Coordinates of C-alpha atoms in Angstrom, one line a residue:
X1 CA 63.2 109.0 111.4
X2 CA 65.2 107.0 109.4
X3 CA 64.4 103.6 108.5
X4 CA 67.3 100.6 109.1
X5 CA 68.4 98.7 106.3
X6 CA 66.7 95.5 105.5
X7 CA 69.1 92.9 105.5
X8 CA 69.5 90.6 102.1
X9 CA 69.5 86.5 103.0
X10 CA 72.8 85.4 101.6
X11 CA 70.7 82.4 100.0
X12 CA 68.4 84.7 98.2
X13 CA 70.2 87.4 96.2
X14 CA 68.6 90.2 94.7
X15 CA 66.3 89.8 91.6
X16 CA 68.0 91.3 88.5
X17 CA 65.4 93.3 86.7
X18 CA 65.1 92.2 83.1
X19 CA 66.6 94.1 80.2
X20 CA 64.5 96.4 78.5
X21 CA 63.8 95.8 74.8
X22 CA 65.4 98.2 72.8
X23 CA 62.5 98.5 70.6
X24 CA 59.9 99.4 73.4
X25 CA 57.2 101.2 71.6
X26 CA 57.1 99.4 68.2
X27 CA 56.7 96.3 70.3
X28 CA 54.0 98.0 72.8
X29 CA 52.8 99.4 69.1
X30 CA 52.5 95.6 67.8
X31 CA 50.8 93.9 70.3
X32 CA 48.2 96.1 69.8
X33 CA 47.4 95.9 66.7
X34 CA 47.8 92.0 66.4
X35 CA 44.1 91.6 66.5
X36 CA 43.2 93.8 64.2
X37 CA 46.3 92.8 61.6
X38 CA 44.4 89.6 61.8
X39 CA 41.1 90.8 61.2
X40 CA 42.7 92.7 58.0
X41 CA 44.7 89.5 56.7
X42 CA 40.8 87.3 57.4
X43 CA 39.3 89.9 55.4
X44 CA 42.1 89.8 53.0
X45 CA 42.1 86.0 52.1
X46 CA 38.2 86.5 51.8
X47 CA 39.1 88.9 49.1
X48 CA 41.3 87.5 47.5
X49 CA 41.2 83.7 47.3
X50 CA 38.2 82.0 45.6
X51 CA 39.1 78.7 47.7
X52 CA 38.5 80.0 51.0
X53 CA 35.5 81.8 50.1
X54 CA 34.5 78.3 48.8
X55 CA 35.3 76.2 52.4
X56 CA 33.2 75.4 55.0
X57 CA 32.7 77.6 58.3
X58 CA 34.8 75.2 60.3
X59 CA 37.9 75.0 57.6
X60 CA 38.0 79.2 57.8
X61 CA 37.6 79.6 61.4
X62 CA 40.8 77.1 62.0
X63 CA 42.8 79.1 58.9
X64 CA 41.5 82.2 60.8
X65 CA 43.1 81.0 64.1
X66 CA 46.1 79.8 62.3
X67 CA 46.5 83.6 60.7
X68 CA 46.1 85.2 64.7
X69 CA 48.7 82.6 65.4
X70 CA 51.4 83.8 63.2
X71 CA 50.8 87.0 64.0
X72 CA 51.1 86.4 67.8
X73 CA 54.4 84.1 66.9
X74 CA 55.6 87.4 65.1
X75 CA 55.3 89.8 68.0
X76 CA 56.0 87.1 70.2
X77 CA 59.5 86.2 68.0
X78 CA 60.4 90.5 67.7
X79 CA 60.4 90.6 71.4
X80 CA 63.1 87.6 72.1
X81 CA 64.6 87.4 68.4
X82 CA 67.3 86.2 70.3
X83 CA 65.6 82.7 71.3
X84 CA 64.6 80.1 69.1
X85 CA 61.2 79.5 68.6
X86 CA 59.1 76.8 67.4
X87 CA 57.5 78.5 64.6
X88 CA 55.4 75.2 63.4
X89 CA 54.7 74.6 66.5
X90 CA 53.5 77.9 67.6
X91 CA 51.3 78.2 64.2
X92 CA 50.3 75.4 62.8
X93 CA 49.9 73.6 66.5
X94 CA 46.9 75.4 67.2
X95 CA 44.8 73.8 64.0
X96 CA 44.0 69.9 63.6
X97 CA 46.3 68.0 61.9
X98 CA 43.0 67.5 59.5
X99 CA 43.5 70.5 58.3
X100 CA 46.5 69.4 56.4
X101 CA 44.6 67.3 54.2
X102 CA 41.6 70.0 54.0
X103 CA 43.4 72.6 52.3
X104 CA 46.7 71.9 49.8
X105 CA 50.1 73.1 50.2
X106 CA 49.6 75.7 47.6
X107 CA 46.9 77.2 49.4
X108 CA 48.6 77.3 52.7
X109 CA 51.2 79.7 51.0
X110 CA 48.5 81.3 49.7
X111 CA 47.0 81.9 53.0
X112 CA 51.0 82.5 54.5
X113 CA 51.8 85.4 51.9
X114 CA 48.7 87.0 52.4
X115 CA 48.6 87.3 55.6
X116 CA 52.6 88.8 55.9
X117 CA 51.6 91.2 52.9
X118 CA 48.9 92.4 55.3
X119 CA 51.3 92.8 58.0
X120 CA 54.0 94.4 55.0
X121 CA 51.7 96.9 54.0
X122 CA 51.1 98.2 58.0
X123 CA 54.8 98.6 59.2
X124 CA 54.6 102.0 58.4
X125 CA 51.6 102.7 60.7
X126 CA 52.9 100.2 63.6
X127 CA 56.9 101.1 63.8
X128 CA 57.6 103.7 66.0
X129 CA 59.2 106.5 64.2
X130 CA 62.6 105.1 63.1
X131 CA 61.8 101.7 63.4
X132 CA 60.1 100.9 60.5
X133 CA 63.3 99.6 58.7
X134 CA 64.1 97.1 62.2
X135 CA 60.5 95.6 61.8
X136 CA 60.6 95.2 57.8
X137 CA 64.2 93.7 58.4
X138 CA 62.0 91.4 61.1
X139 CA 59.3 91.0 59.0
X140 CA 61.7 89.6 56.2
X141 CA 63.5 87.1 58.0
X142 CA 60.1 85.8 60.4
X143 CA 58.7 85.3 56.7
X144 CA 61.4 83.1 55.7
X145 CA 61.1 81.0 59.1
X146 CA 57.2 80.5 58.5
X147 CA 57.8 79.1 54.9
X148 CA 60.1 76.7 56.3
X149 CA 57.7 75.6 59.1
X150 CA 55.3 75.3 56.2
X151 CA 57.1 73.0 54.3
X152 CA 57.8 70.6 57.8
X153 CA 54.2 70.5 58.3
X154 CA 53.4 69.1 55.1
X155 CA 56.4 67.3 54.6
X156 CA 56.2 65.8 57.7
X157 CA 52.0 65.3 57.1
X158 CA 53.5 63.8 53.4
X159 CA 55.7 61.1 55.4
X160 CA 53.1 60.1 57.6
X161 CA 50.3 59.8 55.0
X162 CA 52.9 57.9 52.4
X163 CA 53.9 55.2 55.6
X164 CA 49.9 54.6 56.3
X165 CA 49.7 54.0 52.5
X166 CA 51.9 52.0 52.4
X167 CA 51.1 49.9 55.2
X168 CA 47.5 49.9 53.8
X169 CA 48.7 48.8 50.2
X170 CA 50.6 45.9 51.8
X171 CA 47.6 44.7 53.2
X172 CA 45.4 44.5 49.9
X173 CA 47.9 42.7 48.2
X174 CA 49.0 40.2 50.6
X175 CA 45.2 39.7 50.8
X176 CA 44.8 39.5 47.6
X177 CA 47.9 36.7 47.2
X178 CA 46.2 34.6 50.0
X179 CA 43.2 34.7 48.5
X180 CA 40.9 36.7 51.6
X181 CA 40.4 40.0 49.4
X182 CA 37.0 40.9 50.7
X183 CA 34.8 44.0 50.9
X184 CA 37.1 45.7 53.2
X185 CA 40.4 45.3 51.1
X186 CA 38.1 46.9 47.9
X187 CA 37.7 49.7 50.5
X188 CA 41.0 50.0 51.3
X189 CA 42.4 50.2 48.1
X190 CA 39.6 52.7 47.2
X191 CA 41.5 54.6 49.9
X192 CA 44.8 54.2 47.8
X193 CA 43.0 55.7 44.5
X194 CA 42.3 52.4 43.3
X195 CA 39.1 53.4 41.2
X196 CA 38.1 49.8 40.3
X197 CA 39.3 48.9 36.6
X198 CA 37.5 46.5 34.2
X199 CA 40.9 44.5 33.4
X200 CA 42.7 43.4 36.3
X201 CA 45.8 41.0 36.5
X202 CA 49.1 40.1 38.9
X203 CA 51.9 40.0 37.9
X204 CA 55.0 37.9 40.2
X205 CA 58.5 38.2 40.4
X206 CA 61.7 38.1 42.0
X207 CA 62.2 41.6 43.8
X208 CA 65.8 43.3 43.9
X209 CA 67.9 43.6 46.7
X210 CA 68.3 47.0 48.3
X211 CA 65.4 49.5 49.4
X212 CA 62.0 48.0 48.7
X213 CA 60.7 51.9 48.6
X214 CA 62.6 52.6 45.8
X215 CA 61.3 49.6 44.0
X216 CA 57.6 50.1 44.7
X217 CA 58.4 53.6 43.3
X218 CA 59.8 52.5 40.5
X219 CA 56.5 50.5 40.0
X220 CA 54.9 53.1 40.1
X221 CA 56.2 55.3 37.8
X222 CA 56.6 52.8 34.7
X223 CA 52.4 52.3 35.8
X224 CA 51.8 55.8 35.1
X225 CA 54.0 56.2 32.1
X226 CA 51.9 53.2 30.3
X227 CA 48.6 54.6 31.9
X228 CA 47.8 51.8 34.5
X229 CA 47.0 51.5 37.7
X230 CA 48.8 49.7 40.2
X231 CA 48.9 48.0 43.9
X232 CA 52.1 47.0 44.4
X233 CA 54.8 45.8 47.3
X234 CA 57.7 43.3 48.1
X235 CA 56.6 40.4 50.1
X236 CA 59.4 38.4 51.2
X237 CA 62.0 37.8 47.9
X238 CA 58.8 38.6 45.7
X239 CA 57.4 41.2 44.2
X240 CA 53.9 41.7 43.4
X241 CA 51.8 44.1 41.3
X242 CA 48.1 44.0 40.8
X243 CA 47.8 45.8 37.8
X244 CA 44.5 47.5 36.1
X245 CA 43.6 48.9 33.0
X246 CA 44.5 46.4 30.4
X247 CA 43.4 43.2 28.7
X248 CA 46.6 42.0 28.0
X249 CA 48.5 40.6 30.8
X250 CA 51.8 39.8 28.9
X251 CA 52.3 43.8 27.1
X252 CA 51.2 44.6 31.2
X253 CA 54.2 42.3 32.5
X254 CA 56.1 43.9 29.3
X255 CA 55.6 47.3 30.7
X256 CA 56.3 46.8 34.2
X257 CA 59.4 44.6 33.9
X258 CA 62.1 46.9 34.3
X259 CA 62.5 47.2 38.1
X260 CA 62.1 43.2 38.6
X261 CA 65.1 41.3 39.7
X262 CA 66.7 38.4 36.9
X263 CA 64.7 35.7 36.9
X264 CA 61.4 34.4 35.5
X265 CA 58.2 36.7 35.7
X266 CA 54.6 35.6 35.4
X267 CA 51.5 37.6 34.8
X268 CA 48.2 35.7 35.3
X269 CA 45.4 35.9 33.6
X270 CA 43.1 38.9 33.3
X271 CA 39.8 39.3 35.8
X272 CA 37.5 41.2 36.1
X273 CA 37.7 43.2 39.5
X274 CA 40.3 43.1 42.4
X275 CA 37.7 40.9 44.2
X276 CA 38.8 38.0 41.5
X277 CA 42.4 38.9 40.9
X278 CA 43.1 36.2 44.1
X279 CA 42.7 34.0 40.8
X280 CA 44.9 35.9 38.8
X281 CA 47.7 36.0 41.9
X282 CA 47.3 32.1 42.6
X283 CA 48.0 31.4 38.9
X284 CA 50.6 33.7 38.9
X285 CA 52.4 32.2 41.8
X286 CA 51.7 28.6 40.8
X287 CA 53.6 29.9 37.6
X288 CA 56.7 31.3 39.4
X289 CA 57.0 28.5 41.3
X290 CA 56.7 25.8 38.1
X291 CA 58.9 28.0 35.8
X292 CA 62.0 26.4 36.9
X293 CA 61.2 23.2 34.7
X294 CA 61.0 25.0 31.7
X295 CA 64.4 27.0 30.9
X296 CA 63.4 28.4 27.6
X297 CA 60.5 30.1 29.4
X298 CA 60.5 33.8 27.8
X299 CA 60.6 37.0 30.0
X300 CA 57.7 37.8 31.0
X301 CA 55.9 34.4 30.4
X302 CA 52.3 34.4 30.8
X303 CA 50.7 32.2 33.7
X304 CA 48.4 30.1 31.2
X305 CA 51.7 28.6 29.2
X306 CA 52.9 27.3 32.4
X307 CA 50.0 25.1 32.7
X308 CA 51.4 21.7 31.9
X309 CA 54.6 22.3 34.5
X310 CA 52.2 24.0 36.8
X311 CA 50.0 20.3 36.6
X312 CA 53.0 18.7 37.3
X313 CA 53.5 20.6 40.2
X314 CA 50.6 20.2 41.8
X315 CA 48.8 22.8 41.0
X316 CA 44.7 21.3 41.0
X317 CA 43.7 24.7 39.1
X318 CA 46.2 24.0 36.2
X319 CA 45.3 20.5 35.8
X320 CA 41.0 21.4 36.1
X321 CA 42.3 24.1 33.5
X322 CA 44.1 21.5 31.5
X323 CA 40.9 19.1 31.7
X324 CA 38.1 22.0 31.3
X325 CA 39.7 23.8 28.4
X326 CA 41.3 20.9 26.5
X327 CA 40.2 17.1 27.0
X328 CA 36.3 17.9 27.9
X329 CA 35.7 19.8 24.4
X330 CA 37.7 17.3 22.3
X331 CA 35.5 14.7 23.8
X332 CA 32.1 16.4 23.1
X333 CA 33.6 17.0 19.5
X334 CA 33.8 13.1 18.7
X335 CA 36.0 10.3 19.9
X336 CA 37.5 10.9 16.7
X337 CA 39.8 13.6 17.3
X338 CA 40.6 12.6 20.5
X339 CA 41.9 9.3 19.1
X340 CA 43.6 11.3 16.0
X341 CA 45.4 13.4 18.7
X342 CA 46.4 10.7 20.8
X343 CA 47.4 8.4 18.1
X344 CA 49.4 11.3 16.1
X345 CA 51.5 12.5 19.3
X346 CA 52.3 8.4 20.0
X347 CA 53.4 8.1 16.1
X348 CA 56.2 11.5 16.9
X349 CA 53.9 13.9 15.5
X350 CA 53.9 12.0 12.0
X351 CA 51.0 12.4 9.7
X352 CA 51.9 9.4 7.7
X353 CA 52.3 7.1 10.8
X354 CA 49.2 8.2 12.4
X355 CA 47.2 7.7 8.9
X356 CA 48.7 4.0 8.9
X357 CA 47.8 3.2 12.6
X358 CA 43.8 4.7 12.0
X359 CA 44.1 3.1 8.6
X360 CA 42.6 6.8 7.1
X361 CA 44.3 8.9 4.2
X362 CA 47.2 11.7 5.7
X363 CA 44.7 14.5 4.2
X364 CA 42.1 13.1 6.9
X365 CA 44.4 13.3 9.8
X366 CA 45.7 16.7 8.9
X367 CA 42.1 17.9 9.1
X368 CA 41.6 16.4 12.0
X369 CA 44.5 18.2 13.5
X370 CA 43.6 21.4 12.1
X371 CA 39.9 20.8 14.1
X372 CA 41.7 20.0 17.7
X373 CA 43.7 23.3 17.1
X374 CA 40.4 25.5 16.5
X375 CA 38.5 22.9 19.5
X376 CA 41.5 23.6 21.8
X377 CA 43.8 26.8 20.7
X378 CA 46.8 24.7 20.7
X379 CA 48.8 23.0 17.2
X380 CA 49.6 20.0 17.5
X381 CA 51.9 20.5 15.2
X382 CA 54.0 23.1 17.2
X383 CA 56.0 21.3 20.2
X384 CA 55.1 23.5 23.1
X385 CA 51.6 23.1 22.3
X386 CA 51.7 19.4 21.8
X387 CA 53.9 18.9 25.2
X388 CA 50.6 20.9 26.9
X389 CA 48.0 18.6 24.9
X390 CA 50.0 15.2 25.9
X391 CA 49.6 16.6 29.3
X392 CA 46.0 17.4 29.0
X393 CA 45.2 13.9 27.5
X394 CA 46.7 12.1 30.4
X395 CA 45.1 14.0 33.0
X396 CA 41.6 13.7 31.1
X397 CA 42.2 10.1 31.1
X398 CA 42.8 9.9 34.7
X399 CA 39.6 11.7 36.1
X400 CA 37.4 9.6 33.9
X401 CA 39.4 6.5 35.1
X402 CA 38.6 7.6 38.5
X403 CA 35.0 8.5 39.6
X404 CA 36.4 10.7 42.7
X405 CA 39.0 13.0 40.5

């Protein structure tokens, strides 16, 4: 008896049954062999490459999943080449993003070649006959998709790690210019590379207009041209480098000058650790701030020769300096230099005229001199270094006229 027609809803047309793939049996073909392709490619890389014989269980069984993954993507791309798919995504998605850091960029295409010459060298045994040029032609252009997913991962890994360094760097040195380095910002510039040298000193300046990136970079690369390390960043109109691996702060400032803006630069003086170099950075600061009274400053000027302006300005630490280094060991050496000194800058730096007013020959006023210079480090006789000892001997006079100075 003959059945009556069912009747079709007007709202719910008929389902149109999908296309069939043209390529039917090489896929049916592929999807069974993806397991064992990945077996083969594991095996492979165990082979092959010392470094993943070398990594921990837990590294190879993500690189293992991360091999079944791109195969799957493969079959998975061969049966709707015609969509888009997110390779990176598909592959790398299904490892940590630790593994990035784990294993380099070199051995990830390591890993990537091997495991697409495993699945190169089986075409022939998993085509269908007369396919085996379609799935090469496949294979080809899926290969040149997962190199480019490569690259994003790392590059966008690369971008990631190089903002948190950066981030991180601008914290030890602001730290370090307000003076609260602690233990944690030695940790965190450990983090940066930092591998704590002996010589350590700041060095200030002015930073150019435009992309602070490309300043910091450009740091950087004068740093590892003259072999020194380097924690660096723009702060406001300034920029700052904490520099290690030399005892000479002025051929450091020398070396590192280029990318600074016009204008004065100041290094301050060595330290020992980046602990200390808060007293490098102050000095330095006090410097750039001071440097404005003298205009025949040279470029770079070191922090120390700054210190009578710097007194001037308020600095306490330039005018202990001043008193410490200059008026307390002229005093321990004998009133008399200290009174040759004082009388011989009043007298216009005149032997003669200081010899009359202490009522002693020139000869014994010039050897006098020649002691405050190997007391001190500074000439009397040149007129920097006599500006900074006037300076000194009025500030040495005012603590000891002043019990609370």
């Amino acid at each position: 008896m003959p059945q009556p027609e069912r009747e079709h809803s007007p709202a719910t047309p008929a389902a149109h049954p999908a296309p069939a793939h043209p390529h039917t049996a090489t896929l049916r073909r592929l999807e069974k062999s993806s397991g064992r392709l990945a077996a083969n490619a594991i095996a492979r890389m165990d082979e092959t490459l010392p470094w993943y014989r070398a990594m921990p269980p837990e590294n190879r069984s993500w690189i293992g999943l991360v091999a079944q993954a791109g195969i799957a993507a493969f079959t998975e791309w061969f049966r709707h080449p015609e969509t888009p798919q997110a390779i990176s995504t598909d592959v790398f998605g299904t490892a940590p993003r630790e593994l990035t850091r784990a294993i380099t960029l070199r051995q990830t295409v390591e890993m990537v070649r091997t495991t697409i010459e495993v699945m190169e060298a089986a075409i022939e045994e998993v085509a269908a006959p007369g396919d085996e040029s379609i799935l090469r032609e496949a294979l080809l252009v899926y290969a040149r998709e997962i190199a480019f997913a490569t690259a994003q991962v790392y590059a966008q890994a690369a971008e990631a790690r190089g903002a948190w360094d950066a981030r991180l760097e601008s914290l030890v040195v602001n730290a370090v210019l307000s003076g609260e380095a602690d233990e944690g910002a030695l940790s965190r510039a450990a983090a940066l590379g930092w591998n704590s040298p002996e010589h350590v000193c700041v060095v200030l300046g002015t930073a150019p207009e435009g992309d602070s990136e490309l300043t910091v970079e450009a740091i950087r690369r004068a740093a590892r041209h003259h072999k020194l390390q380097v924690l660096t960043g723009v702060l406001g109109d300034r920029l700052v480098v904490i520099a290690g691996g030399s005892d000479n702060p002025i051929q450091v400032a020398k070396s590192l000058i280029g990318p600074f803006a016009a204008g004065p630069v100041v290094a301050g003086p060595v330290v020992s650790d980046l602990l200390n170099a808060t007293k490098s950075a102050q000095a330095a600061a006090a410097g750039l701030k001071a440097c404005t009274a003298w205009q025949d400053a040279p470029r770079p000027v070191l922090a120390d020769d700054l210190l009578p302006e710097r007194a001037i300005a308020s600095d306490p630490a330039a005018r202990d300096q001043l008193v410490e280094e200059i008026y307390r060991p002229l005093e321990e050496a004998g009133s008399a230099l200290l009174e040759t000194l004082s009388v011989y800058l009043e007298q216009a730096s005149s032997l003669e005229g200081a010899a009359r007013m202490l009522f002693v020959h020139p000869n014994t006023v010039r050897y006098r001199l020649r002691r405050v210079t190997d007391v001190t480090g500074w000439s009397p006789s040149d007129v920097r270094s006599a500006f900074t000892l006037r300076i000194a001997l009025i500030l040495g006079r005012l603590a000891d006229g002043d019990p609370q100075s």
